[in-house]
Short mmCIF file of C-alpha atoms in Angstrom, two decimals:
data_model
loop_
_atom_site.label_atom_id
_atom_site.label_comp_id
_atom_site.label_asym_id
_atom_site.label_seq_id
_atom_site.Cartn_x
_atom_site.Cartn_y
_atom_site.Cartn_z
CA MET A 1 -13.70 16.53 15.48
CA SER A 2 -10.28 15.31 14.30
CA ARG A 3 -10.23 11.64 13.42
CA THR A 4 -7.72 8.91 12.76
CA MET A 5 -7.73 7.08 9.46
CA PHE A 6 -9.00 4.01 11.23
CA GLY A 7 -11.88 5.97 12.78
CA LYS A 8 -12.92 7.47 9.43
CA ILE A 9 -13.17 4.09 7.76
CA TRP A 10 -14.83 2.41 10.67
CA ASP A 11 -17.50 5.08 11.08
CA ARG A 12 -18.25 5.08 7.39
CA HIS A 13 -18.99 1.27 7.48
CA VAL A 14 -21.07 0.90 10.57
CA VAL A 15 -24.48 -0.60 9.70
CA ALA A 16 -25.70 -1.04 13.26
CA GLU A 17 -24.51 -0.82 16.87
CA GLY A 18 -24.77 -3.95 18.99
CA PRO A 19 -24.31 -4.95 22.65
CA GLY A 20 -20.92 -5.00 24.33
CA GLY A 21 -19.34 -2.42 22.06
CA GLN A 22 -19.94 -4.49 18.94
CA ALA A 23 -20.68 -2.93 15.61
CA LEU A 24 -21.97 -4.49 12.43
CA LEU A 25 -19.62 -3.38 9.62
CA TYR A 26 -20.35 -3.46 5.91
CA VAL A 27 -17.62 -5.38 4.01
CA ASP A 28 -16.49 -3.95 0.66
CA ARG A 29 -14.20 -6.78 -0.47
CA HIS A 30 -13.99 -10.45 0.43
CA LEU A 31 -10.99 -12.55 -0.65
CA LEU A 32 -11.22 -16.35 -0.63
CA HIS A 33 -8.87 -19.32 -0.86
CA GLU A 34 -9.15 -23.14 -0.44
CA GLY A 35 -9.74 -22.75 3.27
CA SER A 36 -12.99 -20.98 2.44
CA THR A 37 -14.53 -24.18 0.92
CA HIS A 38 -16.01 -25.29 4.29
CA ALA A 39 -17.96 -22.01 4.59
CA LEU A 40 -19.12 -22.27 0.97
CA ALA A 41 -20.25 -25.82 1.53
CA ARG A 42 -22.26 -24.90 4.62
CA LEU A 43 -24.02 -22.14 2.61
CA GLU A 44 -24.85 -24.64 -0.13
CA ARG A 45 -26.32 -27.11 2.39
CA LYS A 46 -28.48 -24.35 3.88
CA GLY A 47 -29.55 -23.20 0.43
CA ARG A 48 -28.37 -19.64 1.09
CA PRO A 49 -27.02 -17.41 -1.72
CA VAL A 50 -23.96 -15.23 -1.58
CA ARG A 51 -24.97 -11.64 -1.04
CA ARG A 52 -22.46 -10.00 -3.40
CA PRO A 53 -20.48 -12.42 -5.60
CA ASP A 54 -19.03 -9.41 -7.40
CA ALA A 55 -17.33 -8.26 -4.13
CA CYS A 56 -15.52 -11.62 -3.85
CA LEU A 57 -12.24 -12.73 -5.41
CA ALA A 58 -10.90 -16.25 -5.00
CA THR A 59 -7.59 -18.05 -5.69
CA ALA A 60 -5.86 -21.32 -4.91
CA ASP A 61 -2.71 -20.73 -2.88
CA HIS A 62 -2.35 -22.48 0.48
CA TYR A 63 -2.61 -26.12 -0.65
CA VAL A 64 -1.36 -26.03 -4.21
CA PRO A 65 2.04 -27.69 -4.87
CA THR A 66 4.72 -25.37 -6.28
CA GLU A 67 7.05 -27.99 -7.77
CA PRO A 68 7.70 -27.11 -11.42
CA GLY A 69 5.63 -29.40 -13.67
CA ALA A 70 3.57 -30.81 -10.85
CA GLY A 71 0.56 -32.73 -12.04
CA GLU A 72 -2.59 -33.60 -10.18
CA ILE A 73 -2.55 -32.94 -6.45
CA ALA A 74 -1.67 -36.25 -4.84
CA ASN A 75 -3.45 -35.80 -1.51
CA PRO A 76 -7.20 -36.54 -2.17
CA GLU A 77 -8.43 -34.30 0.60
CA ILE A 78 -6.39 -31.33 -0.59
CA ARG A 79 -7.28 -32.03 -4.24
CA ALA A 80 -10.96 -31.96 -3.25
CA MET A 81 -10.58 -28.57 -1.50
CA VAL A 82 -9.15 -27.00 -4.62
CA THR A 83 -11.72 -28.74 -6.86
CA ASP A 84 -14.57 -27.70 -4.56
CA LEU A 85 -13.47 -24.08 -4.57
CA ASP A 86 -13.57 -24.16 -8.38
CA ARG A 87 -17.04 -25.69 -8.34
CA HIS A 88 -18.43 -23.32 -5.70
CA THR A 89 -17.09 -20.22 -7.37
CA GLN A 90 -18.45 -21.25 -10.81
CA ARG A 91 -21.84 -22.03 -9.26
CA LEU A 92 -22.00 -18.61 -7.46
CA GLY A 93 -20.46 -16.44 -10.13
CA ILE A 94 -17.32 -15.55 -8.06
CA THR A 95 -14.14 -14.83 -9.96
CA PHE A 96 -11.60 -17.60 -9.33
CA PHE A 97 -7.92 -17.80 -10.25
CA GLY A 98 -7.18 -21.55 -10.15
CA ARG A 99 -4.15 -23.62 -10.86
CA GLY A 100 -2.69 -22.78 -14.28
CA GLU A 101 -4.73 -19.56 -14.54
CA GLY A 102 -2.57 -16.59 -15.58
CA ARG A 103 -3.57 -14.55 -12.53
CA GLN A 104 -3.32 -17.28 -9.84
CA GLY A 105 -1.22 -16.60 -6.77
CA ILE A 106 -1.14 -15.96 -3.10
CA VAL A 107 -4.36 -14.25 -2.05
CA HIS A 108 -2.58 -11.30 -0.40
CA VAL A 109 -0.48 -10.80 -3.51
CA ILE A 110 -3.20 -10.99 -6.19
CA GLY A 111 -5.67 -8.74 -4.35
CA PRO A 112 -3.34 -5.65 -4.63
CA GLU A 113 -1.94 -6.48 -8.07
CA GLN A 114 -5.46 -6.81 -9.49
CA GLY A 115 -6.45 -3.47 -7.91
CA ALA A 116 -9.09 -5.14 -5.66
CA THR A 117 -7.38 -3.60 -2.64
CA GLN A 118 -8.11 0.12 -2.41
CA PRO A 119 -7.91 2.94 0.14
CA GLY A 120 -10.81 3.47 2.49
CA ILE A 121 -12.45 0.12 2.04
CA THR A 122 -13.11 -2.72 4.45
CA LEU A 123 -11.58 -6.02 3.33
CA VAL A 124 -11.66 -9.47 4.91
CA CYS A 125 -10.24 -12.90 4.21
CA GLY A 126 -10.17 -16.16 6.09
CA ASP A 127 -6.44 -15.77 6.70
CA SER A 128 -4.58 -14.01 9.54
CA HIS A 129 -2.21 -12.12 7.27
CA THR A 130 -5.07 -10.14 5.66
CA ALA A 131 -3.49 -7.16 7.41
CA THR A 132 -1.25 -6.89 4.30
CA HIS A 133 -3.92 -4.89 2.51
CA GLY A 134 -3.77 -2.16 5.15
CA ALA A 135 -0.69 -0.92 3.22
CA PHE A 136 -3.24 0.80 0.93
CA GLY A 137 -5.13 2.57 3.69
CA ALA A 138 -7.77 -0.11 3.85
CA LEU A 139 -9.31 -1.54 7.03
CA ALA A 140 -8.35 -5.20 6.51
CA CYS A 141 -8.47 -8.09 8.90
CA GLY A 142 -8.40 -11.90 8.93
CA ILE A 143 -11.56 -13.74 9.92
CA GLY A 144 -12.53 -17.25 10.99
CA SER A 145 -14.54 -19.84 8.99
CA THR A 146 -17.90 -19.04 10.55
CA GLU A 147 -17.26 -15.35 9.93
CA VAL A 148 -16.38 -16.19 6.27
CA GLU A 149 -19.83 -17.73 6.00
CA HIS A 150 -21.48 -14.77 7.63
CA VAL A 151 -19.84 -12.32 5.27
CA LEU A 152 -20.70 -14.43 2.24
CA ALA A 153 -24.35 -14.50 3.27
CA THR A 154 -24.79 -10.93 4.57
CA GLN A 155 -21.81 -8.86 3.32
CA CYS A 156 -21.49 -7.68 6.95
CA LEU A 157 -19.36 -8.59 9.95
CA TRP A 158 -19.67 -8.00 13.70
CA GLN A 159 -16.57 -6.47 15.23
CA ARG A 160 -15.58 -4.77 18.48
CA ARG A 161 -13.90 -1.39 17.93
CA PRO A 162 -10.23 -1.49 18.98
CA LYS A 163 -8.01 1.31 20.21
CA VAL A 164 -5.61 2.85 17.73
CA MET A 165 -1.81 2.90 18.00
CA ARG A 166 0.55 4.88 15.83
CA ILE A 167 4.07 3.58 15.19
CA THR A 168 6.35 6.24 13.71
CA VAL A 169 9.65 5.25 12.14
CA THR A 170 11.98 8.24 11.95
CA GLY A 171 15.29 8.87 10.20
CA THR A 172 16.62 7.00 7.19
CA ARG A 173 17.17 3.31 6.68
CA PRO A 174 20.83 2.38 6.67
CA PHE A 175 22.42 0.30 3.87
CA GLY A 176 21.26 -3.31 3.90
CA VAL A 177 18.12 -2.65 5.96
CA MET A 178 14.92 -3.82 4.22
CA ALA A 179 11.24 -3.52 5.15
CA LYS A 180 11.42 -6.96 6.70
CA ASP A 181 14.12 -5.75 9.07
CA VAL A 182 11.94 -2.77 10.05
CA ILE A 183 8.91 -4.88 10.94
CA LEU A 184 11.00 -7.51 12.78
CA ALA A 185 12.57 -4.67 14.85
CA ILE A 186 9.08 -3.27 15.58
CA ILE A 187 7.78 -6.64 16.76
CA ALA A 188 10.87 -7.26 18.90
CA ARG A 189 10.30 -3.78 20.40
CA ILE A 190 6.57 -4.02 21.32
CA GLY A 191 6.37 -7.84 21.69
CA ALA A 192 4.10 -10.56 20.29
CA GLY A 193 1.24 -9.13 22.34
CA GLY A 194 2.13 -5.44 22.02
CA GLY A 195 -0.65 -4.68 19.52
CA VAL A 196 -3.43 -6.67 21.11
CA GLY A 197 -6.65 -4.68 21.26
CA HIS A 198 -5.30 -2.08 18.76
CA ALA A 199 -5.32 -1.17 15.14
CA ILE A 200 -1.91 0.10 14.12
CA GLU A 201 -1.17 2.99 11.80
CA TYR A 202 2.40 3.16 10.55
CA ALA A 203 3.80 6.66 9.90
CA GLY A 204 6.95 8.67 9.62
CA PRO A 205 9.51 9.35 6.88
CA VAL A 206 10.80 5.80 6.65
CA ILE A 207 7.35 4.40 6.00
CA ARG A 208 6.55 7.25 3.57
CA ALA A 209 9.68 6.52 1.57
CA MET A 210 8.75 2.80 1.16
CA SER A 211 7.33 1.39 -2.02
CA MET A 212 3.97 -0.43 -1.98
CA ASP A 213 5.75 -3.78 -1.95
CA GLU A 214 7.63 -2.68 1.13
CA ARG A 215 4.58 -1.30 2.87
CA MET A 216 2.80 -4.60 2.31
CA THR A 217 5.64 -6.45 3.97
CA VAL A 218 5.33 -4.23 7.08
CA CYS A 219 1.61 -4.54 7.31
CA ASN A 220 1.64 -8.27 6.57
CA MET A 221 3.57 -9.19 9.70
CA SER A 222 1.79 -6.88 12.13
CA ILE A 223 -0.50 -9.74 13.20
CA GLU A 224 2.62 -11.21 14.76
CA ALA A 225 2.36 -8.36 17.33
CA GLY A 226 -1.26 -9.13 18.01
CA ALA A 227 -2.81 -6.13 16.21
CA ARG A 228 -6.23 -6.69 14.54
CA ALA A 229 -5.57 -4.29 11.65
CA ARG A 230 -2.59 -2.30 10.38
CA MET A 231 -2.63 0.63 8.03
CA VAL A 232 -0.50 3.11 6.07
CA ALA A 233 -2.05 6.37 4.83
CA PRO A 234 -2.61 6.36 1.04
CA ASP A 235 -0.48 8.84 -0.89
CA GLU A 236 0.87 9.42 -4.39
CA THR A 237 2.84 6.15 -4.15
CA THR A 238 -0.44 4.31 -3.50
CA PHE A 239 -2.30 6.09 -6.29
CA ALA A 240 0.47 5.41 -8.86
CA TYR A 241 0.46 1.72 -7.95
CA LEU A 242 -3.28 1.39 -8.42
CA GLU A 243 -3.76 3.36 -11.58
CA GLY A 244 -4.61 1.18 -14.55
CA ARG A 245 -5.01 -2.11 -12.58
CA PRO A 246 -7.88 -4.32 -13.70
CA LEU A 247 -10.22 -3.71 -10.79
CA ALA A 248 -9.18 -0.13 -10.00
CA PRO A 249 -11.53 2.73 -10.91
CA ARG A 250 -11.32 3.88 -14.51
CA GLY A 251 -12.42 6.73 -16.70
CA GLU A 252 -14.49 9.40 -14.86
CA MET A 253 -14.48 7.22 -11.74
CA TRP A 254 -10.70 7.63 -11.32
CA PRO A 255 -10.69 11.35 -10.29
CA ARG A 256 -13.67 10.71 -8.06
CA ALA A 257 -11.88 7.85 -6.38
CA LEU A 258 -8.72 9.97 -5.93
CA ALA A 259 -10.72 12.71 -4.28
CA PHE A 260 -12.13 10.23 -1.75
CA TRP A 261 -8.82 8.49 -1.16
CA LYS A 262 -7.12 11.81 -0.33
CA MET A 263 -9.60 12.27 2.50
CA VAL A 264 -8.72 8.87 4.07
CA PRO A 265 -5.49 9.71 5.99
CA SER A 266 -5.64 10.69 9.66
CA ASP A 267 -6.21 14.39 10.36
CA ALA A 268 -3.04 16.23 11.32
CA ASP A 269 -4.17 16.73 14.89
CA ALA A 270 -5.72 13.28 15.35
CA VAL A 271 -5.13 11.74 18.75
CA PHE A 272 -4.00 8.16 19.10
CA ASP A 273 -4.45 5.91 22.12
CA ARG A 274 -0.78 4.90 22.05
CA GLU A 275 2.33 6.25 20.32
CA VAL A 276 5.56 4.33 19.63
CA THR A 277 8.63 5.73 17.86
CA LEU A 278 11.62 3.94 16.34
CA ASP A 279 14.76 5.46 14.85
CA ALA A 280 15.67 3.70 11.64
CA ALA A 281 19.33 4.77 12.06
CA GLU A 282 19.56 2.24 14.81
CA LEU A 283 18.37 -0.67 12.73
CA ALA A 284 20.46 -3.43 11.06
CA PRO A 285 19.72 -6.54 9.07
CA THR A 286 17.71 -8.63 11.53
CA VAL A 287 17.05 -12.41 12.03
CA THR A 288 14.99 -14.40 14.52
CA TRP A 289 16.57 -16.76 16.95
CA GLY A 290 13.57 -18.31 18.67
CA THR A 291 10.02 -19.64 17.93
CA SER A 292 8.20 -16.27 17.85
CA PRO A 293 8.73 -13.34 15.48
CA GLN A 294 9.36 -11.23 18.59
CA ASP A 295 12.60 -13.27 19.15
CA ALA A 296 14.55 -11.14 16.76
CA LEU A 297 18.01 -9.41 16.86
CA PRO A 298 20.44 -7.76 14.55
CA ILE A 299 22.62 -10.25 12.74
CA THR A 300 25.58 -8.73 14.57
CA GLY A 301 24.06 -9.91 17.91
CA HIS A 302 24.38 -13.01 20.01
CA VAL A 303 21.89 -15.66 21.10
CA PRO A 304 20.36 -14.34 24.31
CA ASP A 305 20.81 -15.92 27.73
CA PRO A 306 17.58 -16.81 29.45
CA SER A 307 19.29 -16.70 32.83
CA MET A 308 19.70 -12.99 32.43
CA VAL A 309 15.91 -12.45 32.19
CA GLY A 310 14.06 -11.70 35.41
CA ASP A 311 10.55 -12.61 34.32
CA ALA A 312 10.03 -16.32 35.03
CA ALA A 313 7.46 -16.93 32.25
CA ARG A 314 9.62 -15.19 29.65
CA ARG A 315 12.69 -17.08 30.83
CA ALA A 316 10.90 -20.43 30.48
CA SER A 317 9.68 -19.42 27.01
CA MET A 318 13.20 -18.52 25.95
CA GLU A 319 14.61 -21.82 27.26
CA ARG A 320 12.03 -23.82 25.39
CA ALA A 321 12.69 -21.85 22.20
CA LEU A 322 16.46 -22.30 22.41
CA ALA A 323 16.08 -25.99 23.07
CA TYR A 324 13.87 -26.38 20.02
CA MET A 325 16.19 -24.24 17.87
CA ALA A 326 19.30 -26.03 19.19
CA LEU A 327 21.10 -22.75 19.91
CA THR A 328 23.55 -21.93 22.67
CA PRO A 329 23.25 -18.76 24.70
CA GLY A 330 26.03 -16.29 23.92
CA ALA A 331 26.78 -17.80 20.53
CA PRO A 332 27.02 -15.28 17.63
CA LEU A 333 24.02 -15.35 15.27
CA ALA A 334 26.21 -14.75 12.25
CA GLY A 335 27.89 -18.02 11.22
CA THR A 336 25.03 -20.35 12.33
CA ALA A 337 24.81 -23.04 9.72
CA VAL A 338 21.55 -23.42 7.78
CA SER A 339 20.24 -26.51 5.96
CA ARG A 340 18.03 -24.85 3.35
CA VAL A 341 16.63 -21.49 2.21
CA PHE A 342 13.06 -20.46 1.37
CA ILE A 343 12.36 -17.18 -0.50
CA GLY A 344 8.65 -16.60 -0.87
CA SER A 345 5.38 -16.23 1.07
CA CYS A 346 2.78 -13.40 1.23
CA THR A 347 5.39 -11.42 3.15
CA ASN A 348 8.27 -11.45 0.63
CA SER A 349 7.42 -12.93 -2.74
CA ARG A 350 6.85 -9.78 -4.74
CA LEU A 351 8.95 -8.49 -7.60
CA GLU A 352 11.07 -6.13 -5.52
CA ASP A 353 11.79 -8.99 -3.10
CA LEU A 354 12.95 -11.16 -5.90
CA ARG A 355 15.12 -8.43 -7.29
CA ALA A 356 16.76 -7.93 -3.91
CA ALA A 357 17.53 -11.64 -3.58
CA ALA A 358 18.81 -11.90 -7.17
CA GLY A 359 21.12 -8.99 -6.55
CA VAL A 360 22.85 -11.03 -3.89
CA ALA A 361 22.68 -14.31 -5.81
CA LYS A 362 24.11 -13.01 -9.04
CA GLY A 363 27.53 -14.48 -9.85
CA ARG A 364 27.45 -16.73 -6.81
CA ARG A 365 26.54 -20.35 -6.13
CA VAL A 366 24.26 -21.77 -3.42
CA ALA A 367 25.84 -23.80 -0.65
CA VAL A 368 22.55 -25.42 0.46
CA PRO A 369 19.24 -26.26 -1.22
CA ALA A 370 17.35 -23.03 -1.89
CA TRP A 371 13.85 -22.30 -3.32
CA VAL A 372 12.46 -19.12 -4.86
CA VAL A 373 8.65 -19.17 -5.01
CA PRO A 374 7.06 -16.11 -6.72
CA GLY A 375 3.86 -14.75 -5.13
CA SER A 376 1.78 -14.92 -8.29
CA ALA A 377 1.86 -16.04 -11.91
CA GLN A 378 2.02 -12.38 -12.93
CA ILE A 379 5.12 -11.81 -10.72
CA LYS A 380 6.69 -14.96 -12.10
CA ARG A 381 6.27 -13.71 -15.66
CA ALA A 382 7.59 -10.29 -14.77
CA ALA A 383 10.65 -11.76 -13.07
CA GLU A 384 11.34 -14.00 -16.03
CA ALA A 385 11.02 -11.00 -18.43
CA GLU A 386 13.78 -9.35 -16.36
CA GLY A 387 15.93 -12.52 -16.36
CA LEU A 388 15.71 -12.94 -12.58
CA ASP A 389 14.85 -16.62 -13.07
CA ARG A 390 18.12 -17.18 -14.91
CA VAL A 391 20.03 -15.43 -12.15
CA PHE A 392 18.57 -17.81 -9.65
CA THR A 393 18.86 -20.97 -11.63
CA GLU A 394 22.46 -20.22 -12.65
CA ALA A 395 23.27 -19.77 -8.98
CA GLY A 396 21.68 -23.15 -8.18
CA PHE A 397 18.36 -21.95 -6.67
CA GLU A 398 15.14 -23.85 -7.61
CA TRP A 399 12.66 -21.62 -9.43
CA ARG A 400 9.19 -22.78 -8.53
CA GLU A 401 5.52 -22.11 -9.33
CA PRO A 402 3.43 -19.59 -7.38
CA GLY A 403 1.85 -20.44 -4.00
CA CYS A 404 2.26 -20.25 -0.29
CA SER A 405 4.72 -23.19 -0.39
CA MET A 406 6.98 -23.76 2.58
CA CYS A 407 5.52 -20.83 4.55
CA VAL A 408 2.61 -22.94 5.71
CA GLY A 409 3.89 -26.43 4.93
CA MET A 410 0.46 -27.82 4.13
CA ASN A 411 1.16 -28.46 0.46
CA GLY A 412 3.97 -30.94 0.52
CA ASP A 413 6.59 -28.22 0.62
CA THR A 414 8.27 -28.77 4.01
CA ALA A 415 11.65 -29.04 5.67
CA ALA A 416 12.72 -32.20 7.52
CA ALA A 417 12.98 -32.48 11.28
CA GLY A 418 16.16 -30.84 12.53
CA GLU A 419 16.73 -28.80 9.36
CA ARG A 420 17.47 -25.15 9.92
CA VAL A 421 15.66 -22.93 7.39
CA ALA A 422 16.62 -19.32 6.46
CA SER A 423 13.16 -18.08 5.46
CA THR A 424 11.46 -14.92 4.20
CA SER A 425 8.10 -16.09 5.56
CA ASN A 426 6.20 -14.53 8.51
CA ARG A 427 6.14 -17.15 11.26
CA ASN A 428 8.86 -19.23 12.93
CA PHE A 429 6.55 -21.24 15.21
CA GLU A 430 7.46 -24.81 16.13
CA GLY A 431 6.63 -27.09 13.24
CA ARG A 432 5.48 -24.21 10.99
CA GLN A 433 7.67 -25.30 8.04
CA GLY A 434 7.59 -28.98 8.91
CA GLN A 435 7.62 -31.09 12.06
CA GLY A 436 10.81 -30.39 13.93
CA ALA A 437 12.04 -27.81 11.37
CA ARG A 438 13.82 -24.80 12.74
CA THR A 439 13.04 -21.47 11.10
CA HIS A 440 14.93 -18.19 11.11
CA LEU A 441 13.00 -15.24 9.64
CA MET A 442 14.89 -12.66 7.59
CA SER A 443 14.66 -10.39 4.55
CA PRO A 444 15.03 -11.69 0.93
CA ALA A 445 18.59 -10.24 0.68
CA MET A 446 19.56 -11.96 3.94
CA ALA A 447 18.00 -15.22 2.85
CA ALA A 448 19.98 -15.10 -0.45
CA ALA A 449 23.12 -14.39 1.59
CA ALA A 450 22.42 -17.43 3.73
CA ALA A 451 21.87 -19.53 0.55
CA VAL A 452 25.23 -18.66 -1.00
CA THR A 453 27.20 -18.99 2.24
CA GLY A 454 25.40 -21.82 3.98
CA ARG A 455 25.05 -19.88 7.18
CA LEU A 456 23.37 -16.82 8.70
CA THR A 457 25.34 -14.00 7.13
CA ASP A 458 25.29 -10.26 7.36
CA VAL A 459 24.44 -9.37 3.74
CA ARG A 460 26.38 -6.13 4.17
CA THR A 461 29.63 -8.15 4.32
CA LEU A 462 29.11 -9.50 0.78
CA GLY A 463 29.79 -6.13 -0.74
CA ARG A 464 26.53 -5.60 -2.69
#
């Protein structure tokens, strides 16, 4: 029987079938961050060991400050979380990349760059954007704190099998359209709840032509459409990225791994529960206008008018969003003044993202405060080796230390109430980047364009 990629991985990992369509899945890789300390503490109190410490990888990212030269974490509760993660991982024999360690960074950045993320595996993390790892053809999903504890103790997880949706992006990306624009357009098309009850497989020539950094951006934001897992079939691009990484198979294990990985993609005649197709030729640089990632339009568009929407619930939602964002229906999106710019997050903090932003920043000066936060210490070093840090600092950007930073705003990195932020992060919810802060999501190139002009700007008008 022909099977989807999702079906192949799911079936291979079922340990037992349970009531109500539940299945107990074996977990190959478990990523941890400071938020996992509560689960680790509960295990310690109960005297339970971790089933497979070697399958775990931990880092400090959500709560760590990213200010250059930052000393001890000021908030005692946050400082304790980071310290406790260090203590627990040492006690249990779990690899931990802490503050100042040369491999520290955002959990969804370091997993792939260390080669921990591989095709055909199951991977979990106590973070909703774990879908990022699906870019490698892995079945990856975010889990809650009690589930983190369960996986630590048993290396298994109860899950209900979802349906499978394929989203095919045809054609060729026009000039100025980045992976972030593609995923924002997809979410705008299917809606914030469009993927609920589904795992999504991305396919088509546009996805195939993407680098691994770009595929990770697309998969990262799929949770914003409600999908439990998101995947891209592994191919030569995937294999080239993984070869030689610290945790990737080596020696005689490499050809064996390749042989398995090449069997992971969906069969040519596999049937999906739902099919969606987008034509990339119709896409343009995209920004959000509201308080959900589904509230996205081309930068050439205008703020929508809720009165033109027939659905009462959607109309009320739009009215609330526009009131919070202080936008006027019918006003052009381009030209909207911004207060600050944030380039970073597990969505867009990789080397290719920084290169794209630097390409816009080079030879220009910022008009508003702007931060660049690399996704890992390794990416920071690579960017500095290329001179990207100098491009940013000469243009007036602040070059910061790795971490989640302003994306989550739980580390001291926040915007003030009423400030409008051009951001490369993944969520524009009310208060996400600070109480009362207003967030517009966009690509790294678009964020850099906003930084040097002080307003939402079509990056294509800047000439490079």
